Structure formats: structure tokens, C-alpha cells
mmCIF file of C-alpha atoms in Angstrom:
data_model
loop_
_atom_site.group_PDB
_atom_site.id
_atom_site.type_symbol
_atom_site.label_atom_id
_atom_site.label_comp_id
_atom_site.label_asym_id
_atom_site.label_seq_id
_atom_site.Cartn_x
_atom_site.Cartn_y
_atom_site.Cartn_z
ATOM 1 C CA MET A 17 18.033 0.710 4.226
ATOM 2 C CA THR A 18 18.500 0.982 7.897
ATOM 3 C CA GLN A 19 15.645 2.860 9.521
ATOM 4 C CA THR A 20 15.255 4.317 13.014
ATOM 5 C CA GLN A 21 12.116 5.875 13.015
ATOM 6 C CA THR A 22 9.294 4.600 15.724
ATOM 7 C CA PRO A 23 5.968 2.944 14.413
ATOM 8 C CA HIS A 24 4.399 6.227 15.301
ATOM 9 C CA ASP A 25 6.812 8.185 13.596
ATOM 10 C CA ALA A 26 5.828 5.438 10.607
ATOM 11 C CA LEU A 27 2.154 6.513 10.834
ATOM 12 C CA ALA A 28 2.866 10.437 10.994
ATOM 13 C CA LEU A 29 4.963 9.838 7.701
ATOM 14 C CA LEU A 30 2.067 8.130 6.135
ATOM 15 C CA GLY A 31 -0.063 11.001 7.178
ATOM 16 C CA LEU A 32 -2.294 8.553 9.166
ATOM 17 C CA PRO A 33 -1.238 9.373 12.973
ATOM 18 C CA GLY A 34 -4.588 8.514 14.405
ATOM 19 C CA LEU A 35 -4.610 4.712 13.399
ATOM 20 C CA ALA A 36 -3.717 2.242 16.765
ATOM 21 C CA LEU A 37 -0.732 -0.045 16.622
ATOM 22 C CA SER A 38 -0.932 -3.581 18.343
ATOM 23 C CA ASP A 39 1.455 -3.806 21.226
ATOM 24 C CA GLU A 40 3.460 -6.843 20.013
ATOM 25 C CA ALA A 41 5.540 -6.306 16.590
ATOM 26 C CA ALA A 42 6.553 -9.120 14.384
ATOM 27 C CA ARG A 43 10.476 -9.518 12.965
ATOM 28 C CA LEU A 44 10.500 -10.666 9.202
ATOM 29 C CA GLN A 45 14.246 -11.447 8.415
ATOM 30 C CA TRP A 46 15.526 -10.376 4.947
ATOM 31 C CA ALA A 47 16.380 -13.270 2.945
ATOM 32 C CA THR A 48 19.875 -15.095 2.947
ATOM 33 C CA SER A 49 22.139 -16.093 0.263
ATOM 34 C CA THR A 50 21.668 -19.700 1.602
ATOM 35 C CA GLN A 51 17.841 -19.539 1.202
ATOM 36 C CA SER A 52 18.141 -18.235 -2.126
ATOM 37 C CA GLN A 53 20.207 -21.015 -2.924
ATOM 38 C CA ALA A 54 17.915 -23.727 -1.782
ATOM 39 C CA LEU A 55 14.912 -22.304 -4.000
ATOM 40 C CA GLY A 56 16.945 -22.861 -6.950
ATOM 41 C CA LYS A 57 17.866 -19.457 -7.125
ATOM 42 C CA GLY A 58 21.143 -16.646 -6.647
ATOM 43 C CA ASP A 59 21.318 -13.680 -5.594
ATOM 44 C CA VAL A 60 19.819 -10.983 -7.745
ATOM 45 C CA ALA A 61 21.622 -7.762 -8.349
ATOM 46 C CA ALA A 62 20.030 -4.504 -6.910
ATOM 47 C CA LEU A 63 17.922 -3.948 -10.193
ATOM 48 C CA ALA A 64 15.545 -1.002 -10.210
ATOM 49 C CA PHE A 65 12.645 -1.973 -9.323
ATOM 50 C CA SER A 66 10.928 -1.053 -12.215
ATOM 51 C CA ALA A 67 12.811 -3.342 -14.297
ATOM 52 C CA LEU A 68 12.134 -6.443 -12.027
ATOM 53 C CA ALA A 69 8.287 -5.915 -12.262
ATOM 54 C CA ALA A 70 8.822 -6.206 -15.920
ATOM 55 C CA THR A 71 9.730 -9.180 -15.659
ATOM 56 C CA GLY A 72 6.776 -10.247 -13.221
ATOM 57 C CA PHE A 73 9.886 -10.923 -9.965
ATOM 58 C CA VAL A 74 10.093 -14.141 -11.642
ATOM 59 C CA ASP A 75 14.297 -14.208 -10.841
ATOM 60 C CA VAL A 76 13.748 -12.735 -7.189
ATOM 61 C CA PRO A 77 13.920 -15.216 -4.533
ATOM 62 C CA PHE A 78 11.527 -14.787 -1.661
ATOM 63 C CA THR A 79 11.193 -16.517 1.024
ATOM 64 C CA ALA A 80 8.355 -17.207 2.426
ATOM 65 C CA VAL A 81 7.312 -15.958 5.994
ATOM 66 C CA SER A 82 4.543 -16.247 8.492
ATOM 67 C CA HIS A 83 3.344 -14.444 11.983
ATOM 68 C CA GLY A 84 -0.065 -14.476 13.667
ATOM 69 C CA THR A 85 0.348 -10.408 13.515
ATOM 70 C CA LEU A 86 -0.424 -10.652 9.742
ATOM 71 C CA GLY A 87 -3.766 -12.041 10.212
ATOM 72 C CA ARG A 88 -4.762 -13.809 6.747
ATOM 73 C CA LEU A 89 -2.351 -12.165 4.983
ATOM 74 C CA ASP A 90 0.519 -14.334 3.593
ATOM 75 C CA ALA A 91 4.166 -12.396 3.279
ATOM 76 C CA ALA A 92 7.595 -13.445 1.209
ATOM 77 C CA ILE A 93 10.791 -11.480 1.651
ATOM 78 C CA SER A 94 13.722 -10.638 -0.386
ATOM 79 C CA ALA A 95 17.470 -10.700 0.096
ATOM 80 C CA PRO A 96 18.438 -7.262 1.814
ATOM 81 C CA ALA A 97 20.019 -5.802 -1.495
ATOM 82 C CA LEU A 98 16.645 -5.790 -3.293
ATOM 83 C CA GLY A 99 14.379 -4.816 0.115
ATOM 84 C CA ILE A 100 11.165 -6.159 -1.617
ATOM 85 C CA VAL A 101 8.545 -7.845 0.005
ATOM 86 C CA ARG A 102 5.345 -9.859 -1.390
ATOM 87 C CA ILE A 103 1.965 -9.397 0.513
ATOM 88 C CA SER A 104 -1.272 -11.556 -0.770
ATOM 89 C CA ALA A 105 -4.345 -11.471 0.346
ATOM 90 C CA PRO A 106 -6.938 -14.704 0.721
ATOM 91 C CA GLY A 107 -8.801 -15.032 -2.659
ATOM 92 C CA ASP A 108 -12.162 -13.137 -1.807
ATOM 93 C CA LEU A 109 -10.397 -9.776 -0.225
ATOM 94 C CA ASP A 110 -9.014 -6.754 -1.941
ATOM 95 C CA LEU A 111 -5.947 -5.991 -1.327
ATOM 96 C CA ARG A 112 -5.199 -2.101 -0.244
ATOM 97 C CA VAL A 113 -1.620 -0.516 -0.041
ATOM 98 C CA HIS A 114 -1.377 2.848 1.391
ATOM 99 C CA LEU A 115 2.032 4.296 0.489
ATOM 100 C CA PRO A 116 3.944 7.539 1.644
ATOM 101 C CA ALA A 117 2.910 10.617 -0.262
ATOM 102 C CA GLY A 118 5.260 12.040 -3.165
ATOM 103 C CA LEU A 119 6.191 8.386 -4.147
ATOM 104 C CA PRO A 120 5.385 7.309 -7.812
ATOM 105 C CA HIS A 121 3.103 4.472 -6.908
ATOM 106 C CA ASP A 122 4.299 2.501 -10.511
ATOM 107 C CA GLU A 123 8.264 2.869 -9.126
ATOM 108 C CA VAL A 124 7.642 1.485 -5.734
ATOM 109 C CA ARG A 125 4.630 -1.164 -5.559
ATOM 110 C CA PHE A 126 3.604 -3.860 -8.632
ATOM 111 C CA VAL A 127 0.238 -5.287 -8.953
ATOM 112 C CA PRO A 128 0.153 -8.138 -11.504
ATOM 113 C CA ASP A 129 -2.802 -8.204 -13.759
ATOM 114 C CA GLU A 130 -3.575 -11.932 -13.258
ATOM 115 C CA ASP A 131 -3.505 -11.625 -9.354
ATOM 116 C CA GLY A 132 -4.907 -8.325 -8.059
ATOM 117 C CA GLY A 133 -4.752 -9.790 -4.497
ATOM 118 C CA THR A 134 -1.150 -9.555 -4.232
ATOM 119 C CA ALA A 135 1.521 -6.738 -4.312
ATOM 120 C CA TYR A 136 4.959 -6.288 -4.892
ATOM 121 C CA LEU A 137 6.541 -3.529 -2.262
ATOM 122 C CA ASP A 138 9.710 -1.880 -2.796
ATOM 123 C CA LEU A 139 10.703 -1.163 0.995
ATOM 124 C CA ALA A 140 13.842 0.053 0.177
ATOM 125 C CA ARG A 141 11.828 3.184 -1.030
ATOM 126 C CA ALA A 142 8.694 3.144 0.324
ATOM 127 C CA THR A 143 10.030 2.566 3.882
ATOM 128 C CA ALA A 144 6.573 2.287 5.813
ATOM 129 C CA VAL A 145 3.440 1.009 4.242
ATOM 130 C CA VAL A 146 0.271 -0.257 5.397
ATOM 131 C CA VAL A 147 -1.600 -2.767 4.030
ATOM 132 C CA ARG A 148 -4.896 -3.865 4.419
ATOM 133 C CA ALA A 149 -7.639 -6.594 3.260
ATOM 134 C CA GLY A 150 -10.557 -7.253 4.941
ATOM 135 C CA LEU A 151 -9.927 -6.724 8.884
ATOM 136 C CA ASP A 152 -6.385 -7.561 8.959
ATOM 137 C CA ALA A 153 -4.107 -4.473 8.810
ATOM 138 C CA VAL A 154 -0.635 -4.302 9.111
ATOM 139 C CA LEU A 155 2.290 -1.323 9.325
ATOM 140 C CA LEU A 156 5.312 -2.517 7.460
ATOM 141 C CA ARG A 157 8.494 -0.567 8.116
ATOM 142 C CA THR A 158 11.940 -1.555 7.267
ATOM 143 C CA THR A 159 14.651 -2.183 9.918
ATOM 144 C CA ALA A 160 18.574 -3.240 9.741
ATOM 145 C CA ASP A 161 17.770 -6.459 9.209
ATOM 146 C CA GLY A 162 14.547 -7.036 7.853
ATOM 147 C CA VAL A 163 11.047 -6.284 8.490
ATOM 148 C CA SER A 164 8.932 -4.921 11.365
ATOM 149 C CA VAL A 165 5.300 -5.906 11.165
ATOM 150 C CA HIS A 166 2.864 -3.823 13.850
ATOM 151 C CA GLY A 167 -1.044 -5.294 13.586
ATOM 152 C CA VAL A 168 -3.225 -1.597 12.873
ATOM 153 C CA THR A 169 -6.228 -1.383 14.671
ATOM 154 C CA PRO A 170 -9.016 0.146 12.605
ATOM 155 C CA PRO A 171 -9.859 3.648 13.730
ATOM 156 C CA GLU A 172 -13.483 4.459 15.430
ATOM 157 C CA ALA A 173 -14.751 8.056 15.724
ATOM 158 C CA CYS A 174 -16.116 7.528 19.144
ATOM 159 C CA LEU A 175 -16.013 10.516 21.178
ATOM 160 C CA SER A 176 -16.074 9.969 24.842
ATOM 161 C CA PRO A 177 -18.349 12.062 26.818
ATOM 162 C CA LEU A 178 -17.010 15.587 27.659
ATOM 163 C CA GLN A 179 -16.814 17.541 30.603
ATOM 164 C CA VAL A 180 -18.825 20.051 29.214
ATOM 165 C CA MET A 181 -21.208 19.146 26.235
ATOM 166 C CA PRO A 182 -22.314 21.643 23.973
ATOM 167 C CA SER A 183 -26.049 22.675 24.326
ATOM 168 C CA VAL A 184 -26.937 21.789 20.670
ATOM 169 C CA ALA A 185 -30.775 20.713 21.081
ATOM 170 C CA THR A 186 -30.449 24.728 22.605
ATOM 171 C CA TRP A 187 -29.149 26.356 19.907
ATOM 172 C CA ALA A 188 -30.804 24.314 16.764
ATOM 173 C CA GLY A 189 -33.914 25.643 18.273
ATOM 174 C CA ALA A 190 -32.801 29.253 18.034
ATOM 175 C CA CYS A 191 -31.743 28.642 14.618
ATOM 176 C CA ARG A 192 -33.489 30.451 12.219
ATOM 177 C CA ASP A 193 -32.211 28.761 9.154
ATOM 178 C CA GLY A 194 -34.654 26.123 8.759
ATOM 179 C CA TRP A 195 -32.963 23.764 6.346
ATOM 180 C CA LEU A 196 -29.654 23.650 8.808
ATOM 181 C CA ALA A 197 -31.830 22.924 11.871
ATOM 182 C CA GLU A 198 -33.297 20.285 9.979
ATOM 183 C CA GLN A 199 -30.200 18.876 9.182
ATOM 184 C CA VAL A 200 -28.826 18.885 12.386
ATOM 185 C CA ALA A 201 -31.840 17.292 14.248
ATOM 186 C CA PRO A 202 -30.741 13.792 13.890
ATOM 187 C CA LEU A 203 -27.037 14.607 15.462
ATOM 188 C CA VAL A 204 -28.611 16.540 18.075
ATOM 189 C CA SER A 205 -30.187 13.566 19.236
ATOM 190 C CA SER A 206 -27.679 11.054 19.111
ATOM 191 C CA ASP A 207 -26.279 9.050 22.402
ATOM 192 C CA ASP A 208 -22.731 9.733 20.760
ATOM 193 C CA PRO A 209 -20.866 13.128 21.944
ATOM 194 C CA TRP A 210 -19.189 12.676 18.484
ATOM 195 C CA PRO A 211 -22.220 13.853 16.117
ATOM 196 C CA GLN A 212 -23.272 16.273 19.003
ATOM 197 C CA VAL A 213 -20.007 18.337 18.443
ATOM 198 C CA VAL A 214 -20.190 17.789 14.919
ATOM 199 C CA ALA A 215 -23.868 19.697 14.846
ATOM 200 C CA ALA A 216 -22.327 22.099 17.392
ATOM 201 C CA GLY A 217 -20.143 23.245 14.461
ATOM 202 C CA MET A 218 -22.788 22.815 11.514
ATOM 203 C CA LEU A 219 -24.776 25.439 13.397
ATOM 204 C CA ALA A 220 -22.114 27.601 13.424
ATOM 205 C CA ARG A 221 -20.556 27.235 9.827
ATOM 206 C CA LEU A 222 -23.159 26.677 7.501
ATOM 207 C CA ALA A 223 -26.004 29.329 8.518
ATOM 208 C CA MET A 224 -26.862 31.183 5.087
ATOM 209 C CA PRO A 225 -29.969 33.230 4.693
ATOM 210 C CA ALA A 226 -32.819 32.550 2.490
ATOM 211 C CA ASP A 227 -32.695 35.455 0.319
ATOM 212 C CA ALA A 228 -31.247 39.205 0.435
ATOM 213 C CA SER A 229 -34.186 40.279 2.538
ATOM 214 C CA GLU A 230 -33.276 37.980 5.170
ATOM 215 C CA ALA A 231 -29.435 38.953 4.824
ATOM 216 C CA ARG A 232 -30.281 42.103 5.520
ATOM 217 C CA ALA A 233 -32.439 41.489 8.355
ATOM 218 C CA TRP A 234 -29.736 39.179 10.146
ATOM 219 C CA LEU A 235 -26.934 41.575 9.511
ATOM 220 C CA ALA A 236 -29.010 43.945 11.376
ATOM 221 C CA ALA A 237 -29.581 41.908 14.319
ATOM 222 C CA ALA A 238 -25.907 41.231 14.256
ATOM 223 C CA ARG A 239 -25.755 45.017 14.340
ATOM 224 C CA ALA A 240 -28.159 45.198 17.391
ATOM 225 C CA GLY A 241 -26.444 42.705 19.325
ATOM 226 C CA THR A 242 -29.318 39.903 18.861
ATOM 227 C CA ALA A 243 -27.617 37.680 16.117
ATOM 228 C CA ASP A 244 -28.620 33.850 15.708
ATOM 229 C CA ALA A 245 -27.195 32.392 19.086
ATOM 230 C CA SER A 246 -26.798 29.229 17.110
ATOM 231 C CA MET A 247 -23.904 30.687 15.129
ATOM 232 C CA ILE A 248 -22.454 32.461 18.211
ATOM 233 C CA GLU A 249 -22.927 30.377 21.323
ATOM 234 C CA PRO A 250 -20.752 26.876 19.364
ATOM 235 C CA ARG A 251 -17.975 29.401 19.428
ATOM 236 C CA ARG A 252 -17.866 30.689 23.077
ATOM 237 C CA TRP A 253 -18.450 26.894 24.113
ATOM 238 C CA ALA A 254 -15.369 25.830 21.993
ATOM 239 C CA ALA A 255 -13.541 28.813 23.462
ATOM 240 C CA SER A 256 -14.228 28.189 27.274
ATOM 241 C CA LEU A 257 -13.491 24.119 26.876
ATOM 242 C CA PRO A 258 -11.213 23.006 29.569
ATOM 243 C CA ALA A 259 -7.901 21.342 28.505
ATOM 244 C CA ASP A 260 -8.780 17.892 28.871
ATOM 245 C CA ASP A 261 -11.949 18.479 26.563
ATOM 246 C CA ARG A 262 -9.897 19.911 23.874
ATOM 247 C CA ALA A 263 -7.234 17.415 24.081
ATOM 248 C CA ALA A 264 -9.899 14.493 23.836
ATOM 249 C CA LEU A 265 -11.691 16.431 20.966
ATOM 250 C CA SER A 266 -8.650 16.986 19.070
ATOM 251 C CA ARG A 267 -7.220 13.274 19.432
ATOM 252 C CA GLN A 268 -10.945 11.841 18.087
ATOM 253 C CA ALA A 269 -10.768 14.271 15.050
ATOM 254 C CA VAL A 270 -7.486 13.173 14.265
ATOM 255 C CA VAL A 271 -8.376 9.346 14.454
ATOM 256 C CA GLU A 272 -11.541 10.043 12.490
ATOM 257 C CA CYS A 273 -8.873 11.367 9.724
ATOM 258 C CA ALA A 274 -7.214 8.285 9.457
ATOM 259 C CA ALA A 275 -10.135 6.452 8.866
ATOM 260 C CA LEU A 276 -11.710 8.898 5.849
ATOM 261 C CA CYS A 277 -8.290 9.083 4.124
ATOM 262 C CA LEU A 278 -8.226 5.032 4.116
ATOM 263 C CA ASP A 279 -12.017 5.061 3.246
ATOM 264 C CA ILE A 280 -11.352 7.482 0.578
ATOM 265 C CA GLU A 281 -8.477 5.299 -1.035
ATOM 266 C CA ASP A 282 -11.283 2.452 -1.034
ATOM 267 C CA VAL A 283 -13.889 4.346 -2.924
ATOM 268 C CA GLU A 284 -11.793 6.073 -5.280
ATOM 269 C CA ASP A 285 -11.287 2.451 -6.801
ATOM 270 C CA ALA A 286 -15.221 1.969 -6.926
ATOM 271 C CA VAL A 287 -15.271 5.380 -8.867
ATOM 272 C CA HIS A 288 -12.734 4.422 -11.080
ATOM 273 C CA ALA A 289 -14.966 1.136 -11.581
ATOM 274 C CA SER A 290 -18.616 3.223 -11.946
ATOM 275 C CA SER A 291 -19.456 0.999 -9.502
ATOM 276 C CA PRO A 292 -23.329 1.010 -8.603
ATOM 277 C CA GLY A 293 -23.290 3.793 -5.762
ATOM 278 C CA TRP A 294 -20.261 5.268 -6.087
ATOM 279 C CA ASP A 295 -22.031 8.676 -5.934
ATOM 280 C CA ASP A 296 -23.840 7.930 -2.340
ATOM 281 C CA GLU A 297 -20.317 6.822 -1.150
ATOM 282 C CA VAL A 298 -18.668 9.917 -2.643
ATOM 283 C CA ARG A 299 -21.378 11.965 -0.762
ATOM 284 C CA THR A 300 -20.883 10.176 2.564
ATOM 285 C CA LEU A 301 -17.535 10.534 2.687
ATOM 286 C CA ALA A 302 -17.765 14.498 1.703
ATOM 287 C CA HIS A 303 -19.862 14.882 4.432
ATOM 288 C CA ARG A 304 -17.935 13.420 6.665
ATOM 289 C CA ARG A 305 -15.152 15.740 5.439
ATOM 290 C CA ASP A 306 -17.251 18.407 6.069
ATOM 291 C CA ASP A 307 -17.910 16.985 9.651
ATOM 292 C CA LEU A 308 -14.059 17.279 10.393
ATOM 293 C CA GLU A 309 -14.284 21.366 8.724
ATOM 294 C CA ALA A 310 -17.188 21.795 11.716
ATOM 295 C CA VAL A 311 -14.703 20.536 14.587
ATOM 296 C CA LEU A 312 -11.699 22.355 12.789
ATOM 297 C CA LEU A 313 -13.544 25.664 13.081
ATOM 298 C CA LEU A 314 -14.562 24.891 16.891
ATOM 299 C CA LEU A 315 -10.596 23.646 17.862
ATOM 300 C CA ASP A 316 -9.884 27.088 15.839
ATOM 301 C CA ALA A 317 -11.837 28.965 18.215
ATOM 302 C CA ALA A 318 -10.132 26.979 21.063
ATOM 303 C CA GLY A 319 -6.900 27.339 20.287
ATOM 304 C CA ASP A 320 -6.207 23.631 19.899
ATOM 305 C CA ALA A 321 -5.967 22.806 16.074
ATOM 306 C CA ALA A 322 -2.930 22.240 15.104
ATOM 307 C CA ASP A 323 -2.608 18.470 14.919
ATOM 308 C CA LEU A 324 -6.433 18.396 12.969
ATOM 309 C CA ARG A 325 -4.931 20.842 10.818
ATOM 310 C CA GLN A 326 -1.809 18.862 10.224
ATOM 311 C CA ALA A 327 -4.178 15.288 9.926
ATOM 312 C CA LEU A 328 -6.112 16.894 7.046
ATOM 313 C CA VAL A 329 -3.411 17.399 4.511
ATOM 314 C CA ALA A 330 -3.094 14.245 4.059
ATOM 315 C CA VAL A 331 -6.563 13.240 4.126
ATOM 316 C CA ASP A 332 -7.141 16.701 1.714
ATOM 317 C CA ARG A 333 -4.781 14.930 -0.915
ATOM 318 C CA ALA A 334 -6.502 11.448 -1.191
ATOM 319 C CA GLY A 335 -9.361 13.549 -1.586
ATOM 320 C CA PHE A 336 -8.217 15.834 -4.302
ATOM 321 C CA LEU A 337 -7.321 12.677 -6.060
ATOM 322 C CA LEU A 338 -10.648 11.381 -5.365
ATOM 323 C CA GLY A 339 -12.324 14.724 -6.676
ATOM 324 C CA LEU A 340 -10.152 14.134 -10.209
ATOM 325 C CA ALA A 341 -11.811 10.433 -10.317
ATOM 326 C CA VAL A 342 -15.547 11.676 -10.129
ATOM 327 C CA PRO A 343 -16.562 12.003 -13.740
ATOM 328 C CA THR A 344 -17.094 15.633 -15.069
ATOM 329 C CA GLY A 345 -20.679 16.913 -14.571
ATOM 330 C CA ALA A 346 -21.869 14.109 -12.026
ATOM 331 C CA GLY A 347 -22.980 16.592 -9.342
ATOM 332 C CA LEU A 348 -24.412 15.032 -6.693
ATOM 333 C CA GLN A 349 -27.180 18.260 -6.027
ATOM 334 C CA ASP A 350 -26.245 18.289 -2.396
ATOM 335 C CA GLU A 351 -27.465 21.527 -0.428
ATOM 336 C CA ARG A 352 -24.603 20.919 2.607
ATOM 337 C CA LEU A 353 -22.104 20.490 -0.029
ATOM 338 C CA ARG A 354 -23.358 23.382 -2.194
ATOM 339 C CA ARG A 355 -22.600 25.817 1.075
ATOM 340 C CA ALA A 356 -19.445 23.786 1.937
ATOM 341 C CA GLY A 357 -18.565 25.423 -1.520
ATOM 342 C CA VAL A 358 -19.427 29.226 -0.939
ATOM 343 C CA LYS A 359 -17.564 29.046 2.454
ATOM 344 C CA ASP A 360 -14.670 27.406 1.015
ATOM 345 C CA PRO A 361 -14.669 27.378 -3.617
ATOM 346 C CA ASP A 362 -11.934 25.582 -3.193
ATOM 347 C CA ALA A 363 -12.876 22.472 -1.280
ATOM 348 C CA TRP A 364 -12.688 19.099 -2.917
ATOM 349 C CA TRP A 365 -15.576 17.726 -1.012
ATOM 350 C CA ALA A 366 -17.834 20.570 -2.611
ATOM 351 C CA LEU A 367 -16.965 20.605 -6.183
ATOM 352 C CA ALA A 368 -18.963 17.230 -6.173
ATOM 353 C CA ALA A 369 -22.084 19.121 -5.108
#
């Protein structure tokens, strides 16, 4: 059960490299035989997690542990032979658990029917998990003598000003696609650099002629060297970015990937429960994923898209599962997502359009 991976390696394993960790880590020790006997329970054989879950873990001795890093979360830990941690959230909060990809969730996580705010986690197999409840979020990671707990800071997509900002207002003014120009207008006027970069990528990626006649006119303009600057200039801008700007943009895109991945998992529950407003939440997530596709186009032009492309793997894995939860025929009637589907027919975020 010994793990030598660093906390940042653990976040990468979870597909959440954009999350920020607190400086202080808590060390939770595995329960000892003496503690088990004090609880009136002997050592439990290393049975399969599923077998223990079938009994509700009634015979498994857990020792309660506490540390400020856990926030409002309650934790209890088993003997090392089992490697099980019990995590509980306050009654007014939902408990969210993010597991490594490829692990059958039912085999490493058990949530009692009578207590949806508690989860039993098999850290012998899922050697790193992120647990969230409200504003409290922690990374649990197995170590030689117990469990390491790091606080996780919720990611924010707030890009610092770049040395060379995109001229999105000028490009939007030259855009021949009225619908697209209208869509990017609120982003262009934002004081936050992130929406401005997204707008630049949207102009380069989503412009479409209204009909066949306009398509022929666009093609003729391209052959004559007078193509719409709004589609060409964003790529040129990205290709000319200095290394520090490219790194900052890539780093912030990876942070947004982590935030989006966690938000997708939360909304998937709302879709399954047919909660009011789930369609608006799905639309928002789909637009955020398309934002990242716009930024990916720019980073590709800049030759610095590798980190974002890797971070999108976890996002799209979660997004695919969200797409499966959306009821058949529940189209969102969204023009942006329709255009995204024209560009990439396999895009999960376009399938809801």
C-alpha cells in the first residue's frame, strides 16, 4: 500500500493537475490493534471491499481522526490491512468524491443508502482521491504509515494580464458573421483577460457563412487574400506570443480544466435527478468546454498546447458520462453548440445541442 507519489503526481493521476494544494499536510495514522480492541472489535481479515460494504462495515473498527486541514469533514481510519477511510460531511452539505479513472466506483467507494453524506473509500486501491463538501476540499493519499491529507483550493479561471493582449474589439468589428460578433461582444468588453482570449479563439473557430452564396463569397475573398481578419488575426496573435504569455495562458487553461471537471460531476447528479434547471447547467458547462476548445486552437497556433490537451482528457471523460445522463431528445437548441458540432461531430458538448 506504500505510495511514493508526490501530492502533485496524485492530482495528475486524478486528472486534476490544475488544483492548488495547501502548504500544510496532515498525517492520519492507520488504526492499531490496541485501538481496535478498545473499540470492542478485533482485527478484521483483509476481506474484499465489496464484502465489507455488503455488511455496512459494521464489524470494521475505525478510529476517529481530526485535523484542521479536514475543515468540516469528519474522518475515521481503519487498520492498515484494510486501508479504508470513512469520510462524512455535515448534514447540510453534499459529499463529492473524485476517484482515479479506470476504477469501478462501486468497488472502491460505498455510500450507505441511509446516509448520503458519508462515504467509505478503499484507499488500498484508490490510492488518491479528492473529497469535497461545500467549501472544504481535501486530497487523500496513502502513505507507508497512514493517509496524507492536503487541503485543496478551489480553482479560479482568472488570467493575469498578458504582455501582449489580443485586439479582440478590432477583430470583432471586422467579423462578417453577425451572430458570432454578437456572441463575443460581452467577452470583448470584459476587464478579465480570460474572456478576451476566449473571444479571440471563438472568432477564429466558430465563424460560418449564412448560406451557400455567402460561403462562395468567403472562399473568393480568401483566394484574393482579403479573408475576414477576425478568423486569421487571432491565430497570428497567438503564434507571436512571448514564452511567458504562452505559459500563463496554458497554465490558466489547465486550472479551468480542473474546475470544469469537478463541476461536470456535480451537474451529472442533477441531471440524473431531473432537478429543475439542469438543462441550463448543462448548457453552461458545454459552453465552458467550448471556451477551452477556443483556447486550444490558439495554443496550437502558439505551439504550446500539450498541457491543455492532456488536461482535457479528464474533462472529456467526465463530459462523456454527463452526455450519457442527458435524456434522449432533450436538445438544448443552442447555436453555439450546433456550430461546435459542425467543427467536431464527436464533441460530447455539441451532442446536447
